[in-house]
Amino acid sequence: MHMAKEEEFFCSNKGFMKRQQISLKLYRCVLLLFCVLLTRILTTPLLTKLQEGRRFFHPAFALNLVLQGDVEERERAGTGGVRSDKFVEVPQIVWGLNNQKIALARAALTARKLNRTLLMPNLSASLFYKDSDLLQSVFFDEVFSLDRFNSRCRGFVQIARGSNPGEAFVVRKGNGRRWSAGKDLAQLDECVRNPEIDRHGVIKLEGKHPFLWHDHWSVNEYATVFECLDLVDELSVEASRVVEKLRGAGNPSGKYVAVHMRIEKDWMIHCKKLETRAKVRNGEDLRICSGKEEIMRRVAKIPGLEKPSVVYLAVADALLEDGTLLEGWSHDLVPYEKKKLGVASGYAKYPYLMQSAIDYEVCLRADVFVGNSFSTFSSLIALQRTVRRKRGEGVNGCEGTYAYNIEGHGGGPERWATNMSDLSLEAISYGSNQVSCI
């Protein structure tokens, strides 16, 4: 009897264990199914991004990328579309004001391509560039307002003040004929796709002369960056003082003409070489060089110019070897330079870069501007005046901007407007005779 009860208990217990095993298998199946569904839900957005070519995928990084996704989206939303925790560092920027502005815009657009913030670069206050020991370094925010730049360019590009935050991944930019635009773009794309590069807090770009990097951005993109540049208050006040003196210099309307006089000795040597090279290589007759007499003659023939007209002569005084700058002008044109206007001492307080920045602002605000289409200084002014004309800000049609190196209607200078649909800044960086107003 006792044995029968034990056998009955054993059989009962055996049935219970079998039911438990079935339940465990069922539980495992349900759990496995749940894991598969969860994996598909988590990885679908990632795979979609991979198919769109926006990320380089490696299985070892898949989970990490998924977990970081929401964080990155919040960072982008909080900083207007640009990551504020990843940076791009560039070498000191050199040469003249507007070559430096182009290099700065190129660096900012490179950072945008990498979805990073540009670390505030050093500019060069002096013109020396071949010997780095002679370079006079100046911070970006000593010339341009950093706060106003970031406010105006929010969501497009950003610049961060501060030192290098952590280990940098060095990317060397090539130069010369072997370094094509395609190679440069492929290098940038690799920095975006490769998680081993992107994980670094800083991508440090190294190379010779940042302004020689290849362009991958349109005129409109460059123009957006240029419109975010605003002089620091001290320099803006200095420019306003010059403009006020010009408007009160005798013309009843208060208007003035600004002429960018590219007649310095170094420029005349450079422009003649360019003309000769274009003739030999391509058979082109480029009109680049203009002497003082030609400039005076063409300015006097600007149609509809008020008479008398106050004319401000923007020139690099330190490089000018002509003491007759104010002589020979038409009696209807009253020329002024810094000494005659009484502002030379104000300019003398600053290094070359800041003097050039003040002159740029004076020319930008002029009622009529006349420059050389192969000068970067003149070309950037024409670009910004074109942008503001299209917005209806202060410039009357195409009549307000001219290129004196090209003969226009009636022997005057050619009307000048930038082609904003250009996909490259080449015509501005290197000059062009194609300036007709559109």
GROMACS .gro file of C-alpha atoms in nm:
model
  438
    1MET     CA    1   0.000   0.000   0.000
    2HIS     CA    2   0.280   0.230   0.097
    3MET     CA    3   0.465   0.144  -0.224
    4ALA     CA    4   0.154   0.216  -0.430
    5LYS     CA    5   0.126   0.561  -0.277
    6GLU     CA    6   0.491   0.634  -0.354
    7GLU     CA    7   0.443   0.521  -0.713
    8GLU     CA    8   0.131   0.739  -0.741
    9PHE     CA    9   0.322   1.038  -0.600
   10PHE     CA   10   0.611   0.976  -0.839
   11CYS     CA   11   0.380   0.960  -1.139
   12SER     CA   12   0.203   1.276  -1.030
   13ASN     CA   13   0.533   1.458  -0.979
   14LYS     CA   14   0.657   1.339  -1.316
   15GLY     CA   15   0.353   1.487  -1.488
   16PHE     CA   16   0.403   1.814  -1.308
   17MET     CA   17   0.765   1.833  -1.426
   18LYS     CA   18   0.664   1.764  -1.784
   19ARG     CA   19   0.410   2.048  -1.770
   20GLN     CA   20   0.680   2.276  -1.629
   21GLN     CA   21   0.917   2.191  -1.915
   22ILE     CA   22   0.646   2.269  -2.171
   23SER     CA   23   0.575   2.603  -2.000
   24LEU     CA   24   0.948   2.689  -1.996
   25LYS     CA   25   0.981   2.613  -2.368
   26LEU     CA   26   0.677   2.824  -2.443
   27TYR     CA   27   0.818   3.108  -2.231
   28ARG     CA   28   1.150   3.088  -2.417
   29CYS     CA   29   0.972   3.103  -2.752
   30VAL     CA   30   0.770   3.408  -2.649
   31LEU     CA   31   1.084   3.577  -2.512
   32LEU     CA   32   1.277   3.504  -2.833
   33LEU     CA   33   0.992   3.642  -3.044
   34PHE     CA   34   0.982   3.957  -2.829
   35CYS     CA   35   1.360   4.007  -2.869
   36VAL     CA   36   1.334   3.972  -3.249
   37LEU     CA   37   1.053   4.228  -3.264
   38LEU     CA   38   1.238   4.468  -3.033
   39THR     CA   39   1.556   4.436  -3.242
   40ARG     CA   40   1.367   4.519  -3.561
   41ILE     CA   41   1.207   4.824  -3.399
   42LEU     CA   42   1.542   4.954  -3.272
   43THR     CA   43   1.747   4.889  -3.586
   44THR     CA   44   1.499   5.000  -3.855
   45PRO     CA   45   1.575   5.376  -3.816
   46LEU     CA   46   1.946   5.299  -3.812
   47LEU     CA   47   1.928   5.084  -4.127
   48THR     CA   48   1.726   5.355  -4.298
   49LYS     CA   49   2.002   5.606  -4.222
   50LEU     CA   50   2.263   5.361  -4.351
   51GLN     CA   51   2.071   5.315  -4.675
   52GLU     CA   52   2.064   5.692  -4.718
   53GLY     CA   53   2.444   5.697  -4.687
   54ARG     CA   54   2.448   5.918  -4.379
   55ARG     CA   55   2.643   5.676  -4.154
   56PHE     CA   56   2.922   5.425  -4.191
   57PHE     CA   57   2.794   5.103  -4.026
   58HIS     CA   58   2.995   4.846  -3.837
   59PRO     CA   59   2.820   4.585  -3.615
   60ALA     CA   60   3.041   4.672  -3.319
   61PHE     CA   61   2.901   5.027  -3.319
   62ALA     CA   62   2.535   4.947  -3.392
   63LEU     CA   63   2.405   4.943  -3.035
   64ASN     CA   64   2.611   5.247  -2.939
   65LEU     CA   65   2.473   5.445  -3.235
   66VAL     CA   66   2.115   5.349  -3.149
   67LEU     CA   67   2.156   5.456  -2.788
   68GLN     CA   68   2.318   5.786  -2.888
   69GLY     CA   69   2.055   5.872  -3.147
   70ASP     CA   70   1.814   6.052  -2.916
   71VAL     CA   71   2.097   6.237  -2.742
   72GLU     CA   72   2.234   6.366  -3.073
   73GLU     CA   73   1.891   6.478  -3.189
   74ARG     CA   74   1.844   6.675  -2.865
   75GLU     CA   75   2.190   6.832  -2.908
   76ARG     CA   76   2.107   6.938  -3.263
   77ALA     CA   77   1.772   7.079  -3.158
   78GLY     CA   78   1.931   7.270  -2.870
   79THR     CA   79   2.200   7.434  -3.085
   80GLY     CA   80   1.997   7.513  -3.395
   81GLY     CA   81   2.110   7.213  -3.602
   82VAL     CA   82   2.486   7.214  -3.531
   83ARG     CA   83   2.649   6.981  -3.278
   84SER     CA   84   2.799   7.177  -2.993
   85ASP     CA   85   2.995   6.887  -2.842
   86LYS     CA   86   3.213   6.816  -3.148
   87PHE     CA   87   3.459   7.064  -3.302
   88VAL     CA   88   3.680   7.148  -3.599
   89GLU     CA   89   4.014   7.322  -3.548
   90VAL     CA   90   4.196   7.503  -3.831
   91PRO     CA   91   4.542   7.661  -3.869
   92GLN     CA   92   4.598   8.034  -3.830
   93ILE     CA   93   4.441   8.220  -4.123
   94VAL     CA   94   4.670   8.448  -4.324
   95TRP     CA   95   4.697   8.710  -4.602
   96GLY     CA   96   4.469   9.011  -4.658
   97LEU     CA   97   4.132   9.080  -4.495
   98ASN     CA   98   3.914   8.929  -4.764
   99ASN     CA   99   4.132   8.625  -4.830
  100GLN     CA  100   4.098   8.566  -4.457
  101LYS     CA  101   3.720   8.611  -4.471
  102ILE     CA  102   3.697   8.355  -4.752
  103ALA     CA  103   3.920   8.114  -4.557
  104LEU     CA  104   3.707   8.166  -4.246
  105ALA     CA  105   3.387   8.097  -4.441
  106ARG     CA  106   3.545   7.788  -4.595
  107ALA     CA  107   3.647   7.663  -4.249
  108ALA     CA  108   3.296   7.727  -4.112
  109LEU     CA  109   3.135   7.549  -4.408
  110THR     CA  110   3.377   7.258  -4.362
  111ALA     CA  111   3.266   7.233  -3.999
  112ARG     CA  112   2.904   7.240  -4.120
  113LYS     CA  113   2.979   6.953  -4.359
  114LEU     CA  114   3.113   6.756  -4.062
  115ASN     CA  115   2.816   6.863  -3.845
  116ARG     CA  116   3.055   7.027  -3.597
  117THR     CA  117   3.121   7.366  -3.441
  118LEU     CA  118   3.427   7.558  -3.559
  119LEU     CA  119   3.675   7.642  -3.283
  120MET     CA  120   3.742   8.016  -3.295
  121PRO     CA  121   4.042   8.060  -3.528
  122ASN     CA  122   4.327   8.307  -3.515
  123LEU     CA  123   4.340   8.570  -3.788
  124SER     CA  124   4.652   8.757  -3.899
  125ALA     CA  125   4.670   9.129  -3.825
  126SER     CA  126   4.977   9.175  -4.048
  127LEU     CA  127   5.034   9.107  -4.416
  128PHE     CA  128   5.344   8.890  -4.369
  129TYR     CA  129   5.273   8.526  -4.441
  130LYS     CA  130   5.589   8.359  -4.579
  131ASP     CA  131   5.767   8.381  -4.245
  132SER     CA  132   5.538   8.261  -3.965
  133ASP     CA  133   5.755   8.441  -3.708
  134LEU     CA  134   5.647   8.774  -3.859
  135LEU     CA  135   5.275   8.698  -3.834
  136GLN     CA  136   5.088   8.918  -3.589
  137SER     CA  137   4.813   8.697  -3.456
  138VAL     CA  138   4.471   8.832  -3.355
  139PHE     CA  139   4.165   8.646  -3.230
  140PHE     CA  140   3.851   8.637  -3.444
  141ASP     CA  141   3.652   8.815  -3.172
  142GLU     CA  142   3.895   9.108  -3.172
  143VAL     CA  143   3.775   9.196  -3.522
  144PHE     CA  144   3.424   9.047  -3.552
  145SER     CA  145   3.152   9.006  -3.289
  146LEU     CA  146   3.132   8.638  -3.196
  147ASP     CA  147   2.790   8.671  -3.029
  148ARG     CA  148   2.633   8.845  -3.330
  149PHE     CA  149   2.792   8.593  -3.567
  150ASN     CA  150   2.642   8.298  -3.379
  151SER     CA  151   2.307   8.472  -3.346
  152ARG     CA  152   2.283   8.553  -3.718
  153CYS     CA  153   2.416   8.216  -3.836
  154ARG     CA  154   2.228   8.003  -3.582
  155GLY     CA  155   2.125   7.675  -3.741
  156PHE     CA  156   2.375   7.717  -4.027
  157VAL     CA  157   2.727   7.743  -3.883
  158GLN     CA  158   2.862   7.817  -3.534
  159ILE     CA  159   3.194   7.927  -3.382
  160ALA     CA  160   3.297   7.836  -3.027
  161ARG     CA  161   3.532   8.031  -2.805
  162GLY     CA  162   3.778   7.829  -2.599
  163SER     CA  163   4.081   7.605  -2.605
  164ASN     CA  164   4.111   7.263  -2.767
  165PRO     CA  165   3.879   7.033  -2.564
  166GLY     CA  166   4.051   6.695  -2.565
  167GLU     CA  167   4.232   6.465  -2.803
  168ALA     CA  168   4.219   6.565  -3.168
  169PHE     CA  169   4.209   6.353  -3.482
  170VAL     CA  170   4.447   6.515  -3.732
  171VAL     CA  171   4.335   6.542  -4.096
  172ARG     CA  172   4.597   6.681  -4.331
  173LYS     CA  173   4.466   6.889  -4.621
  174GLY     CA  174   4.660   6.841  -4.943
  175ASN     CA  175   4.754   7.116  -5.187
  176GLY     CA  176   4.883   7.156  -5.538
  177ARG     CA  177   4.756   7.004  -5.863
  178ARG     CA  178   4.748   6.647  -5.729
  179TRP     CA  179   4.505   6.746  -5.457
  180SER     CA  180   4.182   6.763  -5.656
  181ALA     CA  181   3.844   6.884  -5.540
  182GLY     CA  182   3.724   6.523  -5.563
  183LYS     CA  183   3.997   6.400  -5.328
  184ASP     CA  184   3.923   6.678  -5.083
  185LEU     CA  185   3.551   6.601  -5.078
  186ALA     CA  186   3.619   6.227  -5.040
  187GLN     CA  187   3.836   6.307  -4.739
  188LEU     CA  188   3.556   6.508  -4.577
  189ASP     CA  189   3.302   6.234  -4.651
  190GLU     CA  190   3.527   5.978  -4.482
  191CYS     CA  191   3.541   6.197  -4.171
  192VAL     CA  192   3.160   6.196  -4.165
  193ARG     CA  193   3.112   5.823  -4.231
  194ASN     CA  194   3.390   5.674  -4.021
  195PRO     CA  195   3.283   5.638  -3.654
  196GLU     CA  196   3.648   5.599  -3.548
  197ILE     CA  197   3.709   5.955  -3.669
  198ASP     CA  198   3.375   6.101  -3.566
  199ARG     CA  199   3.410   5.981  -3.206
  200HIS     CA  200   3.691   6.232  -3.148
  201GLY     CA  201   3.589   6.557  -2.985
  202VAL     CA  202   3.807   6.756  -3.226
  203ILE     CA  203   3.899   6.708  -3.590
  204LYS     CA  204   4.214   6.914  -3.647
  205LEU     CA  205   4.269   7.024  -4.007
  206GLU     CA  206   4.631   7.088  -4.099
  207GLY     CA  207   4.785   7.214  -4.421
  208LYS     CA  208   4.941   7.507  -4.603
  209HIS     CA  209   4.727   7.821  -4.633
  210PRO     CA  210   4.360   7.743  -4.562
  211PHE     CA  211   4.239   7.980  -4.836
  212LEU     CA  212   4.382   7.739  -5.096
  213TRP     CA  213   4.144   7.459  -4.998
  214HIS     CA  214   3.913   7.346  -5.274
  215ASP     CA  215   3.560   7.489  -5.284
  216HIS     CA  216   3.259   7.264  -5.237
  217TRP     CA  217   3.005   7.533  -5.162
  218SER     CA  218   2.797   7.778  -5.361
  219VAL     CA  219   2.815   8.156  -5.368
  220ASN     CA  220   2.490   8.169  -5.168
  221GLU     CA  221   2.640   7.956  -4.889
  222TYR     CA  222   2.946   8.180  -4.870
  223ALA     CA  223   2.724   8.489  -4.877
  224THR     CA  224   2.528   8.354  -4.580
  225VAL     CA  225   2.848   8.334  -4.374
  226PHE     CA  226   2.967   8.679  -4.486
  227GLU     CA  227   2.637   8.835  -4.380
  228CYS     CA  228   2.693   8.696  -4.029
  229LEU     CA  229   3.022   8.887  -3.994
  230ASP     CA  230   2.978   9.211  -3.803
  231LEU     CA  231   3.260   9.430  -3.678
  232VAL     CA  232   3.316   9.458  -3.304
  233ASP     CA  233   3.166   9.777  -3.161
  234GLU     CA  234   3.498   9.963  -3.144
  235LEU     CA  235   3.571   9.919  -3.515
  236SER     CA  236   3.207   9.976  -3.614
  237VAL     CA  237   3.210  10.311  -3.431
  238GLU     CA  238   3.532  10.404  -3.616
  239ALA     CA  239   3.371  10.319  -3.951
  240SER     CA  240   3.059  10.520  -3.862
  241ARG     CA  241   3.279  10.821  -3.778
  242VAL     CA  242   3.439  10.804  -4.125
  243VAL     CA  243   3.098  10.771  -4.296
  244GLU     CA  244   2.962  11.065  -4.097
  245LYS     CA  245   3.252  11.285  -4.206
  246LEU     CA  246   3.202  11.184  -4.570
  247ARG     CA  247   2.830  11.259  -4.559
  248GLY     CA  248   2.905  11.601  -4.413
  249ALA     CA  249   3.192  11.683  -4.648
  250GLY     CA  250   2.998  11.924  -4.871
  251ASN     CA  251   2.753  11.731  -5.088
  252PRO     CA  252   2.402  11.868  -5.004
  253SER     CA  253   2.245  11.521  -5.037
  254GLY     CA  254   2.495  11.369  -4.794
  255LYS     CA  255   2.580  11.096  -5.045
  256TYR     CA  256   2.931  10.976  -5.126
  257VAL     CA  257   3.112  10.755  -5.376
  258ALA     CA  258   3.371  10.502  -5.254
  259VAL     CA  259   3.647  10.398  -5.496
  260HIS     CA  260   3.874  10.105  -5.414
  261MET     CA  261   4.199  10.228  -5.572
  262ARG     CA  262   4.408   9.924  -5.663
  263ILE     CA  263   4.712  10.112  -5.787
  264GLU     CA  264   4.973  10.001  -5.532
  265LYS     CA  265   5.307   9.896  -5.678
  266ASP     CA  266   5.272   9.530  -5.575
  267TRP     CA  267   4.923   9.513  -5.729
  268MET     CA  268   5.035   9.661  -6.063
  269ILE     CA  269   5.313   9.401  -6.088
  270HIS     CA  270   5.068   9.123  -5.997
  271CYS     CA  271   4.792   9.229  -6.237
  272LYS     CA  272   5.030   9.261  -6.534
  273LYS     CA  273   5.156   8.909  -6.470
  274LEU     CA  274   4.798   8.782  -6.465
  275GLU     CA  275   4.717   8.954  -6.794
  276THR     CA  276   5.030   8.811  -6.960
  277ARG     CA  277   4.968   8.460  -6.827
  278ALA     CA  278   4.607   8.460  -6.949
  279LYS     CA  279   4.717   8.576  -7.293
  280VAL     CA  280   4.989   8.309  -7.325
  281ARG     CA  281   4.788   8.017  -7.188
  282ASN     CA  282   4.438   8.080  -7.319
  283GLY     CA  283   4.467   8.369  -7.566
  284GLU     CA  284   4.244   8.578  -7.336
  285ASP     CA  285   4.260   8.955  -7.320
  286LEU     CA  286   4.175   9.004  -6.956
  287ARG     CA  287   4.114   9.360  -6.845
  288ILE     CA  288   4.268   9.370  -6.499
  289CYS     CA  289   4.510   9.661  -6.462
  290SER     CA  290   4.382  10.019  -6.435
  291GLY     CA  291   4.606  10.317  -6.371
  292LYS     CA  292   4.496  10.622  -6.175
  293GLU     CA  293   4.411  10.821  -6.489
  294GLU     CA  294   4.182  10.549  -6.624
  295ILE     CA  295   4.005  10.516  -6.289
  296MET     CA  296   3.948  10.893  -6.263
  297ARG     CA  297   3.819  10.912  -6.620
  298ARG     CA  298   3.572  10.625  -6.578
  299VAL     CA  299   3.440  10.737  -6.239
  300ALA     CA  300   3.367  11.082  -6.388
  301LYS     CA  301   3.147  10.913  -6.653
  302ILE     CA  302   2.919  10.721  -6.419
  303PRO     CA  303   2.567  10.794  -6.552
  304GLY     CA  304   2.345  11.001  -6.324
  305LEU     CA  305   2.622  11.078  -6.075
  306GLU     CA  306   2.541  11.383  -5.863
  307LYS     CA  307   2.764  11.684  -5.920
  308PRO     CA  308   2.959  11.770  -5.721
  309SER     CA  309   3.023  11.428  -5.569
  310VAL     CA  310   3.229  11.344  -5.263
  311VAL     CA  311   3.466  11.058  -5.352
  312TYR     CA  312   3.637  10.850  -5.083
  313LEU     CA  313   3.956  10.681  -5.202
  314ALA     CA  314   4.005  10.349  -5.022
  315VAL     CA  315   4.369  10.254  -5.059
  316ALA     CA  316   4.634  10.065  -4.861
  317ASP     CA  317   4.834  10.372  -4.758
  318ALA     CA  318   5.133  10.173  -4.634
  319LEU     CA  319   5.176  10.014  -4.980
  320LEU     CA  320   5.108  10.325  -5.189
  321GLU     CA  321   5.403  10.501  -5.351
  322ASP     CA  322   5.206  10.778  -5.522
  323GLY     CA  323   5.181  11.116  -5.350
  324THR     CA  324   4.952  11.258  -5.618
  325LEU     CA  325   4.643  11.055  -5.526
  326LEU     CA  326   4.418  11.363  -5.491
  327GLU     CA  327   4.541  11.536  -5.808
  328GLY     CA  328   4.384  11.530  -6.155
  329TRP     CA  329   4.022  11.460  -6.063
  330SER     CA  330   3.736  11.627  -6.248
  331HIS     CA  331   3.618  11.952  -6.087
  332ASP     CA  332   3.281  11.782  -6.027
  333LEU     CA  333   3.447  11.514  -5.813
  334VAL     CA  334   3.585  11.608  -5.471
  335PRO     CA  335   3.831  11.335  -5.362
  336TYR     CA  336   3.912  11.253  -5.001
  337GLU     CA  337   4.157  11.013  -4.848
  338LYS     CA  338   4.226  10.949  -4.480
  339LYS     CA  339   4.453  11.249  -4.418
  340LYS     CA  340   4.231  11.504  -4.593
  341LEU     CA  341   3.925  11.365  -4.417
  342GLY     CA  342   4.102  11.391  -4.080
  343VAL     CA  343   4.075  11.023  -3.984
  344ALA     CA  344   4.432  10.905  -4.043
  345SER     CA  345   4.517  10.910  -3.671
  346GLY     CA  346   4.212  10.694  -3.595
  347TYR     CA  347   4.323  10.434  -3.848
  348ALA     CA  348   4.684  10.446  -3.723
  349LYS     CA  349   4.579  10.300  -3.387
  350TYR     CA  350   4.509   9.965  -3.551
  351PRO     CA  351   4.709   9.700  -3.740
  352TYR     CA  352   4.662   9.650  -4.114
  353LEU     CA  353   4.379   9.394  -4.088
  354MET     CA  354   4.159   9.621  -3.876
  355GLN     CA  355   4.229   9.926  -4.095
  356SER     CA  356   4.119   9.720  -4.395
  357ALA     CA  357   3.805   9.607  -4.207
  358ILE     CA  358   3.709   9.971  -4.137
  359ASP     CA  359   3.763  10.065  -4.503
  360TYR     CA  360   3.553   9.767  -4.613
  361GLU     CA  361   3.261   9.886  -4.401
  362VAL     CA  362   3.292  10.243  -4.535
  363CYS     CA  363   3.284  10.111  -4.893
  364LEU     CA  364   2.995   9.874  -4.818
  365ARG     CA  365   2.781  10.162  -4.687
  366ALA     CA  366   2.860  10.396  -4.981
  367ASP     CA  367   2.580  10.518  -5.209
  368VAL     CA  368   2.801  10.426  -5.507
  369PHE     CA  369   3.091  10.181  -5.498
  370VAL     CA  370   3.354  10.144  -5.773
  371GLY     CA  371   3.618   9.869  -5.758
  372ASN     CA  372   3.831   9.625  -5.955
  373SER     CA  373   3.664   9.295  -6.048
  374PHE     CA  374   3.993   9.105  -5.994
  375SER     CA  375   4.034   9.235  -5.640
  376THR     CA  376   3.900   9.010  -5.363
  377PHE     CA  377   3.826   9.318  -5.150
  378SER     CA  378   3.614   9.472  -5.428
  379SER     CA  379   3.453   9.139  -5.518
  380LEU     CA  380   3.327   9.069  -5.167
  381ILE     CA  381   3.184   9.420  -5.139
  382ALA     CA  382   3.005   9.369  -5.473
  383LEU     CA  383   2.875   9.034  -5.344
  384GLN     CA  384   2.731   9.181  -5.025
  385ARG     CA  385   2.587   9.481  -5.209
  386THR     CA  386   2.420   9.238  -5.453
  387VAL     CA  387   2.265   9.044  -5.162
  388ARG     CA  388   2.137   9.362  -5.002
  389ARG     CA  389   2.010   9.499  -5.333
  390LYS     CA  390   1.804   9.182  -5.379
  391ARG     CA  391   1.663   9.238  -5.031
  392GLY     CA  392   1.593   9.603  -5.114
  393GLU     CA  393   1.836   9.741  -4.855
  394GLY     CA  394   1.986  10.074  -4.949
  395VAL     CA  395   2.125  10.006  -5.297
  396ASN     CA  396   1.929  10.136  -5.594
  397GLY     CA  397   1.910   9.862  -5.855
  398CYS     CA  398   2.233   9.783  -6.041
  399GLU     CA  399   2.338  10.145  -6.063
  400GLY     CA  400   2.517  10.149  -5.728
  401THR     CA  401   2.811   9.915  -5.796
  402TYR     CA  402   3.068   9.933  -6.078
  403ALA     CA  403   3.396   9.775  -6.198
  404TYR     CA  404   3.635  10.041  -6.326
  405ASN     CA  405   3.871   9.793  -6.497
  406ILE     CA  406   3.597   9.716  -6.751
  407GLU     CA  407   3.462   9.985  -6.981
  408GLY     CA  408   3.085  10.017  -6.973
  409HIS     CA  409   2.825  10.238  -7.140
  410GLY     CA  410   2.951  10.582  -7.250
  411GLY     CA  411   3.308  10.511  -7.142
  412GLY     CA  412   3.220  10.478  -6.775
  413PRO     CA  413   3.279  10.173  -6.553
  414GLU     CA  414   3.077   9.855  -6.612
  415ARG     CA  415   2.778   9.793  -6.385
  416TRP     CA  416   2.853   9.511  -6.144
  417ALA     CA  417   2.643   9.245  -5.975
  418THR     CA  418   2.748   8.903  -5.846
  419ASN     CA  419   2.597   8.593  -6.004
  420MET     CA  420   2.430   8.446  -5.696
  421SER     CA  421   2.346   8.121  -5.878
  422ASP     CA  422   2.717   8.035  -5.917
  423LEU     CA  423   2.804   7.697  -5.763
  424SER     CA  424   3.162   7.807  -5.694
  425LEU     CA  425   3.333   8.111  -5.545
  426GLU     CA  426   3.607   8.093  -5.810
  427ALA     CA  427   3.496   8.408  -5.997
  428ILE     CA  428   3.522   8.603  -5.671
  429SER     CA  429   3.837   8.439  -5.537
  430TYR     CA  430   4.033   8.482  -5.859
  431GLY     CA  431   3.844   8.759  -6.040
  432SER     CA  432   3.638   8.776  -6.357
  433ASN     CA  433   3.541   9.009  -6.640
  434GLN     CA  434   3.186   8.865  -6.625
  435VAL     CA  435   3.027   9.129  -6.403
  436SER     CA  436   2.730   9.256  -6.603
  437CYS     CA  437   2.427   9.338  -6.392
  438ILE     CA  438   2.149   9.076  -6.390
   0.00000   0.00000   0.00000
